Amino acid sequence: TARLMADLAIAAGMDRLISWHPHAGQVRGFYGSMPVNMLEALGLFVHEFRRFERREDVIAVAPDLGASRFVTYFGRVLSLPVAIASKYRPRPEVSIVTEVIGDFRGKRIAIVLDDMVSGGGTIYGIIRELVERKGIEQVYVGASHGLCVGQALDRLRDLHDHYGLQEFVITDSIPQTKEFEALPYTRIRS
């Protein structure tokens, strides 16, 4: 499908692609010799969470292997330790966290970063795991893209009400509903 979209865009006369934090960098290859600029969200999230730099009670968490490189870079920039979750999906919209690898001794705050929040299943699973089994008290989430469909709104509310979700930072790469924008702990960045 990605190849088809690239072919259609090229046939329509597109001569450059600028993309914000793509889900898979391999997409670049479908555009051949056309200039492709894939913007990353590292600078945005470093700026948003700079207040946690070098804090000994904070850990950065990758909710899955796909986010591990990004979160590792984030952790290095802010001098924070990093943890990585292992998960599987038994069916759509359901994410089961099987393990979180990292040193949580003395950690009260977690910053979870991902490229996309769709139905919120991954974020929901990892935050519950962090609070229930790792002793985390406060959670901050950053996501480059917010589809926020299905159960996402209800899951975010439950995470805020019962699992220490303090802030959800998301970009406007996908327009949000008024109901989502009205959540007091959500910050939408351009």
PDB file of C-alpha atoms in Angstrom:
ATOM      1  CA  THR A   1       0.000   0.000   0.000  1.00  0.00           C
ATOM      2  CA  ALA A   2       2.846   2.393   0.815  1.00  0.00           C
ATOM      3  CA  ARG A   3       4.384   1.703  -2.599  1.00  0.00           C
ATOM      4  CA  LEU A   4       1.047   2.381  -4.315  1.00  0.00           C
ATOM      5  CA  MET A   5       0.677   5.706  -2.482  1.00  0.00           C
ATOM      6  CA  ALA A   6       4.215   6.696  -3.472  1.00  0.00           C
ATOM      7  CA  ASP A   7       3.570   5.795  -7.118  1.00  0.00           C
ATOM      8  CA  LEU A   8       0.314   7.773  -7.136  1.00  0.00           C
ATOM      9  CA  ALA A   9       1.972  10.814  -5.555  1.00  0.00           C
ATOM     10  CA  ILE A  10       4.830  10.733  -8.065  1.00  0.00           C
ATOM     11  CA  ALA A  11       2.416  10.290 -10.994  1.00  0.00           C
ATOM     12  CA  ALA A  12       0.436  13.290  -9.717  1.00  0.00           C
ATOM     13  CA  GLY A  13       3.587  15.424  -9.960  1.00  0.00           C
ATOM     14  CA  MET A  14       4.895  15.500  -6.407  1.00  0.00           C
ATOM     15  CA  ASP A  15       8.599  16.327  -6.435  1.00  0.00           C
ATOM     16  CA  ARG A  16       9.459  16.305  -2.687  1.00  0.00           C
ATOM     17  CA  LEU A  17       8.082  14.568   0.416  1.00  0.00           C
ATOM     18  CA  ILE A  18       8.288  16.002   3.918  1.00  0.00           C
ATOM     19  CA  SER A  19       6.968  13.648   6.584  1.00  0.00           C
ATOM     20  CA  TRP A  20       6.575  14.015  10.358  1.00  0.00           C
ATOM     21  CA  HIS A  21       7.869  11.054  12.409  1.00  0.00           C
ATOM     22  CA  PRO A  22       6.895   8.229  10.038  1.00  0.00           C
ATOM     23  CA  HIS A  23       5.869   4.908  11.518  1.00  0.00           C
ATOM     24  CA  ALA A  24       8.426   3.141   9.320  1.00  0.00           C
ATOM     25  CA  GLY A  25      11.489   4.818   7.840  1.00  0.00           C
ATOM     26  CA  GLN A  26      11.538   2.277   5.020  1.00  0.00           C
ATOM     27  CA  VAL A  27       8.856   4.350   3.284  1.00  0.00           C
ATOM     28  CA  ARG A  28      11.676   6.592   2.056  1.00  0.00           C
ATOM     29  CA  GLY A  29      12.756   3.861  -0.380  1.00  0.00           C
ATOM     30  CA  PHE A  30       9.445   3.907  -2.255  1.00  0.00           C
ATOM     31  CA  TYR A  31      10.131   7.431  -3.527  1.00  0.00           C
ATOM     32  CA  GLY A  32      13.294   6.556  -5.469  1.00  0.00           C
ATOM     33  CA  SER A  33      15.508   9.545  -6.175  1.00  0.00           C
ATOM     34  CA  MET A  34      12.892  12.094  -5.049  1.00  0.00           C
ATOM     35  CA  PRO A  35      14.068  14.177  -2.058  1.00  0.00           C
ATOM     36  CA  VAL A  36      12.466  12.826   1.112  1.00  0.00           C
ATOM     37  CA  ASN A  37      12.757  14.617   4.456  1.00  0.00           C
ATOM     38  CA  MET A  38      11.544  12.649   7.455  1.00  0.00           C
ATOM     39  CA  LEU A  39      11.276  14.930  10.462  1.00  0.00           C
ATOM     40  CA  GLU A  40      11.760  13.359  13.868  1.00  0.00           C
ATOM     41  CA  ALA A  41      10.032  14.298  17.120  1.00  0.00           C
ATOM     42  CA  LEU A  42      13.070  14.029  19.388  1.00  0.00           C
ATOM     43  CA  GLY A  43      13.590  17.800  19.647  1.00  0.00           C
ATOM     44  CA  LEU A  44       9.919  18.406  20.415  1.00  0.00           C
ATOM     45  CA  PHE A  45       9.777  15.903  23.261  1.00  0.00           C
ATOM     46  CA  VAL A  46      13.147  16.944  24.687  1.00  0.00           C
ATOM     47  CA  HIS A  47      11.769  20.496  24.844  1.00  0.00           C
ATOM     48  CA  GLU A  48       8.450  19.381  26.368  1.00  0.00           C
ATOM     49  CA  PHE A  49      10.049  17.238  29.075  1.00  0.00           C
ATOM     50  CA  ARG A  50      13.297  19.148  29.729  1.00  0.00           C
ATOM     51  CA  ARG A  51      12.098  19.855  33.296  1.00  0.00           C
ATOM     52  CA  PHE A  52      12.861  16.201  34.147  1.00  0.00           C
ATOM     53  CA  GLU A  53      16.482  16.319  32.973  1.00  0.00           C
ATOM     54  CA  ARG A  54      18.924  14.416  35.230  1.00  0.00           C
ATOM     55  CA  ARG A  55      16.256  13.668  37.844  1.00  0.00           C
ATOM     56  CA  GLU A  56      17.007  10.472  39.706  1.00  0.00           C
ATOM     57  CA  ASP A  57      13.326   9.640  40.291  1.00  0.00           C
ATOM     58  CA  VAL A  58      12.447   9.649  36.547  1.00  0.00           C
ATOM     59  CA  ILE A  59      12.711   6.933  33.896  1.00  0.00           C
ATOM     60  CA  ALA A  60      11.929   7.107  30.162  1.00  0.00           C
ATOM     61  CA  VAL A  61       9.928   4.146  28.848  1.00  0.00           C
ATOM     62  CA  ALA A  62       9.561   2.701  25.365  1.00  0.00           C
ATOM     63  CA  PRO A  63       6.165   0.968  25.174  1.00  0.00           C
ATOM     64  CA  ASP A  64       7.483  -1.523  22.608  1.00  0.00           C
ATOM     65  CA  LEU A  65      10.585  -2.480  20.657  1.00  0.00           C
ATOM     66  CA  GLY A  66       9.639  -0.127  17.814  1.00  0.00           C
ATOM     67  CA  ALA A  67       9.999   2.915  20.101  1.00  0.00           C
ATOM     68  CA  SER A  68      13.176   1.722  21.830  1.00  0.00           C
ATOM     69  CA  ARG A  69      15.723   3.563  19.668  1.00  0.00           C
ATOM     70  CA  PHE A  70      13.776   6.826  19.842  1.00  0.00           C
ATOM     71  CA  VAL A  71      13.342   6.608  23.628  1.00  0.00           C
ATOM     72  CA  THR A  72      17.002   5.646  24.087  1.00  0.00           C
ATOM     73  CA  TYR A  73      18.078   8.833  22.257  1.00  0.00           C
ATOM     74  CA  PHE A  74      15.624  10.836  24.367  1.00  0.00           C
ATOM     75  CA  GLY A  75      17.052   9.313  27.553  1.00  0.00           C
ATOM     76  CA  ARG A  76      20.615  10.122  26.509  1.00  0.00           C
ATOM     77  CA  VAL A  77      19.797  13.759  25.759  1.00  0.00           C
ATOM     78  CA  LEU A  78      18.074  14.269  29.124  1.00  0.00           C
ATOM     79  CA  SER A  79      20.420  11.968  31.087  1.00  0.00           C
ATOM     80  CA  LEU A  80      17.601   9.639  32.111  1.00  0.00           C
ATOM     81  CA  PRO A  81      17.630   5.854  32.386  1.00  0.00           C
ATOM     82  CA  VAL A  82      15.498   3.930  29.895  1.00  0.00           C
ATOM     83  CA  ALA A  83      13.182   0.924  30.160  1.00  0.00           C
ATOM     84  CA  ILE A  84      11.689  -1.084  27.302  1.00  0.00           C
ATOM     85  CA  ALA A  85       8.408  -2.995  27.346  1.00  0.00           C
ATOM     86  CA  SER A  86       7.680  -6.238  25.580  1.00  0.00           C
ATOM     87  CA  LYS A  87       4.112  -6.714  24.367  1.00  0.00           C
ATOM     88  CA  TYR A  88       1.939  -8.737  22.067  1.00  0.00           C
ATOM     89  CA  ARG A  89      -1.465  -8.209  20.495  1.00  0.00           C
ATOM     90  CA  PRO A  90      -3.832 -11.181  20.790  1.00  0.00           C
ATOM     91  CA  ARG A  91      -6.413  -9.201  18.766  1.00  0.00           C
ATOM     92  CA  PRO A  92      -6.902  -5.634  17.469  1.00  0.00           C
ATOM     93  CA  GLU A  93      -7.192  -2.893  20.116  1.00  0.00           C
ATOM     94  CA  VAL A  94      -5.772  -5.243  22.792  1.00  0.00           C
ATOM     95  CA  SER A  95      -2.166  -4.982  23.908  1.00  0.00           C
ATOM     96  CA  ILE A  96      -0.729  -7.209  26.612  1.00  0.00           C
ATOM     97  CA  VAL A  97       2.518  -6.144  28.255  1.00  0.00           C
ATOM     98  CA  THR A  98       4.502  -9.255  29.141  1.00  0.00           C
ATOM     99  CA  GLU A  99       7.580  -7.621  30.605  1.00  0.00           C
ATOM    100  CA  VAL A 100       9.240  -4.262  31.244  1.00  0.00           C
ATOM    101  CA  ILE A 101      13.017  -4.359  31.219  1.00  0.00           C
ATOM    102  CA  GLY A 102      14.748  -1.637  33.212  1.00  0.00           C
ATOM    103  CA  ASP A 103      15.903  -0.589  36.665  1.00  0.00           C
ATOM    104  CA  PHE A 104      12.999   1.006  38.526  1.00  0.00           C
ATOM    105  CA  ARG A 105      14.699   1.375  41.927  1.00  0.00           C
ATOM    106  CA  GLY A 106      13.887   4.833  43.281  1.00  0.00           C
ATOM    107  CA  LYS A 107      11.749   5.764  40.252  1.00  0.00           C
ATOM    108  CA  ARG A 108       8.391   7.496  40.859  1.00  0.00           C
ATOM    109  CA  ILE A 109       7.865   9.185  37.481  1.00  0.00           C
ATOM    110  CA  ALA A 110       7.786   7.646  34.003  1.00  0.00           C
ATOM    111  CA  ILE A 111       7.833   9.407  30.643  1.00  0.00           C
ATOM    112  CA  VAL A 112       6.354   7.140  27.964  1.00  0.00           C
ATOM    113  CA  LEU A 113       7.015   8.112  24.340  1.00  0.00           C
ATOM    114  CA  ASP A 114       5.559   6.582  21.198  1.00  0.00           C
ATOM    115  CA  ASP A 115       5.085   7.534  17.574  1.00  0.00           C
ATOM    116  CA  MET A 116       1.341   6.913  17.495  1.00  0.00           C
ATOM    117  CA  VAL A 117      -1.635   6.435  19.779  1.00  0.00           C
ATOM    118  CA  SER A 118      -4.534   4.818  17.959  1.00  0.00           C
ATOM    119  CA  GLY A 119      -6.993   3.096  20.286  1.00  0.00           C
ATOM    120  CA  GLY A 120      -4.773   3.641  23.315  1.00  0.00           C
ATOM    121  CA  GLY A 121      -4.334  -0.073  24.051  1.00  0.00           C
ATOM    122  CA  THR A 122      -0.538  -0.008  24.204  1.00  0.00           C
ATOM    123  CA  ILE A 123      -0.389   3.128  26.355  1.00  0.00           C
ATOM    124  CA  TYR A 124      -3.105   1.735  28.610  1.00  0.00           C
ATOM    125  CA  GLY A 125      -1.295  -1.571  29.072  1.00  0.00           C
ATOM    126  CA  ILE A 126       2.135  -0.107  29.733  1.00  0.00           C
ATOM    127  CA  ILE A 127       0.935   2.540  32.189  1.00  0.00           C
ATOM    128  CA  ARG A 128      -1.059   0.005  34.193  1.00  0.00           C
ATOM    129  CA  GLU A 129       2.019  -2.237  34.304  1.00  0.00           C
ATOM    130  CA  LEU A 130       4.238   0.634  35.436  1.00  0.00           C
ATOM    131  CA  VAL A 131       1.869   1.672  38.227  1.00  0.00           C
ATOM    132  CA  GLU A 132       0.753  -1.764  39.408  1.00  0.00           C
ATOM    133  CA  ARG A 133       4.073  -3.623  39.214  1.00  0.00           C
ATOM    134  CA  LYS A 134       6.877  -1.062  39.055  1.00  0.00           C
ATOM    135  CA  GLY A 135       5.737   1.457  41.680  1.00  0.00           C
ATOM    136  CA  ILE A 136       5.423   4.412  39.335  1.00  0.00           C
ATOM    137  CA  GLU A 137       3.231   7.198  40.759  1.00  0.00           C
ATOM    138  CA  GLN A 138       3.116   9.751  37.931  1.00  0.00           C
ATOM    139  CA  VAL A 139       3.147   9.216  34.176  1.00  0.00           C
ATOM    140  CA  TYR A 140       3.730  11.660  31.322  1.00  0.00           C
ATOM    141  CA  VAL A 141       3.040  10.561  27.745  1.00  0.00           C
ATOM    142  CA  GLY A 142       4.266  12.009  24.472  1.00  0.00           C
ATOM    143  CA  ALA A 143       3.069  10.857  21.046  1.00  0.00           C
ATOM    144  CA  SER A 144       3.854  12.176  17.579  1.00  0.00           C
ATOM    145  CA  HIS A 145       0.499  11.197  16.064  1.00  0.00           C
ATOM    146  CA  GLY A 146      -2.843  10.831  17.779  1.00  0.00           C
ATOM    147  CA  LEU A 147      -5.449   8.889  15.888  1.00  0.00           C
ATOM    148  CA  CYS A 148      -7.293   8.578  19.220  1.00  0.00           C
ATOM    149  CA  VAL A 149     -10.065   6.359  17.914  1.00  0.00           C
ATOM    150  CA  GLY A 150     -12.205   3.666  19.484  1.00  0.00           C
ATOM    151  CA  GLN A 151     -11.634   3.386  23.211  1.00  0.00           C
ATOM    152  CA  ALA A 152      -8.748   5.886  23.338  1.00  0.00           C
ATOM    153  CA  LEU A 153     -10.673   8.675  25.079  1.00  0.00           C
ATOM    154  CA  ASP A 154     -12.102   6.358  27.753  1.00  0.00           C
ATOM    155  CA  ARG A 155      -8.698   4.749  28.308  1.00  0.00           C
ATOM    156  CA  LEU A 156      -6.989   8.121  28.720  1.00  0.00           C
ATOM    157  CA  ARG A 157      -9.627   9.214  31.218  1.00  0.00           C
ATOM    158  CA  ASP A 158      -9.197   5.995  33.208  1.00  0.00           C
ATOM    159  CA  LEU A 159      -5.407   6.389  33.178  1.00  0.00           C
ATOM    160  CA  HIS A 160      -5.753   9.934  34.467  1.00  0.00           C
ATOM    161  CA  ASP A 161      -8.336   9.047  37.119  1.00  0.00           C
ATOM    162  CA  HIS A 162      -6.746   5.815  38.405  1.00  0.00           C
ATOM    163  CA  TYR A 163      -3.179   5.387  37.159  1.00  0.00           C
ATOM    164  CA  GLY A 164      -1.362   8.681  37.613  1.00  0.00           C
ATOM    165  CA  LEU A 165      -1.482  10.054  34.053  1.00  0.00           C
ATOM    166  CA  GLN A 166      -0.483  13.690  34.563  1.00  0.00           C
ATOM    167  CA  GLU A 167      -0.017  14.908  31.023  1.00  0.00           C
ATOM    168  CA  PHE A 168      -0.543  13.724  27.462  1.00  0.00           C
ATOM    169  CA  VAL A 169       1.466  15.700  24.893  1.00  0.00           C
ATOM    170  CA  ILE A 170       0.492  15.078  21.289  1.00  0.00           C
ATOM    171  CA  THR A 171       0.979  16.895  18.008  1.00  0.00           C
ATOM    172  CA  ASP A 172      -1.637  18.238  15.629  1.00  0.00           C
ATOM    173  CA  SER A 173      -0.461  16.019  12.764  1.00  0.00           C
ATOM    174  CA  ILE A 174      -3.972  14.566  12.914  1.00  0.00           C
ATOM    175  CA  PRO A 175      -6.861  16.878  13.892  1.00  0.00           C
ATOM    176  CA  GLN A 176      -8.401  15.997  17.251  1.00  0.00           C
ATOM    177  CA  THR A 177     -12.027  16.043  18.332  1.00  0.00           C
ATOM    178  CA  LYS A 178     -13.287  18.836  20.592  1.00  0.00           C
ATOM    179  CA  GLU A 179     -13.901  16.257  23.327  1.00  0.00           C
ATOM    180  CA  PHE A 180     -10.284  15.118  23.210  1.00  0.00           C
ATOM    181  CA  GLU A 181      -8.958  18.695  23.078  1.00  0.00           C
ATOM    182  CA  ALA A 182     -11.016  19.527  26.192  1.00  0.00           C
ATOM    183  CA  LEU A 183      -9.203  16.996  28.402  1.00  0.00           C
ATOM    184  CA  PRO A 184      -7.387  19.201  30.958  1.00  0.00           C
ATOM    185  CA  TYR A 185      -4.257  17.029  30.940  1.00  0.00           C
ATOM    186  CA  THR A 186      -3.874  16.988  27.151  1.00  0.00           C
ATOM    187  CA  ARG A 187      -1.512  19.423  25.426  1.00  0.00           C
ATOM    188  CA  ILE A 188      -1.602  19.591  21.642  1.00  0.00           C
ATOM    189  CA  ARG A 189       1.541  20.917  19.971  1.00  0.00           C
ATOM    190  CA  SER A 190       1.907  22.086  16.399  1.00  0.00           C
TER     191      SER A 190
END
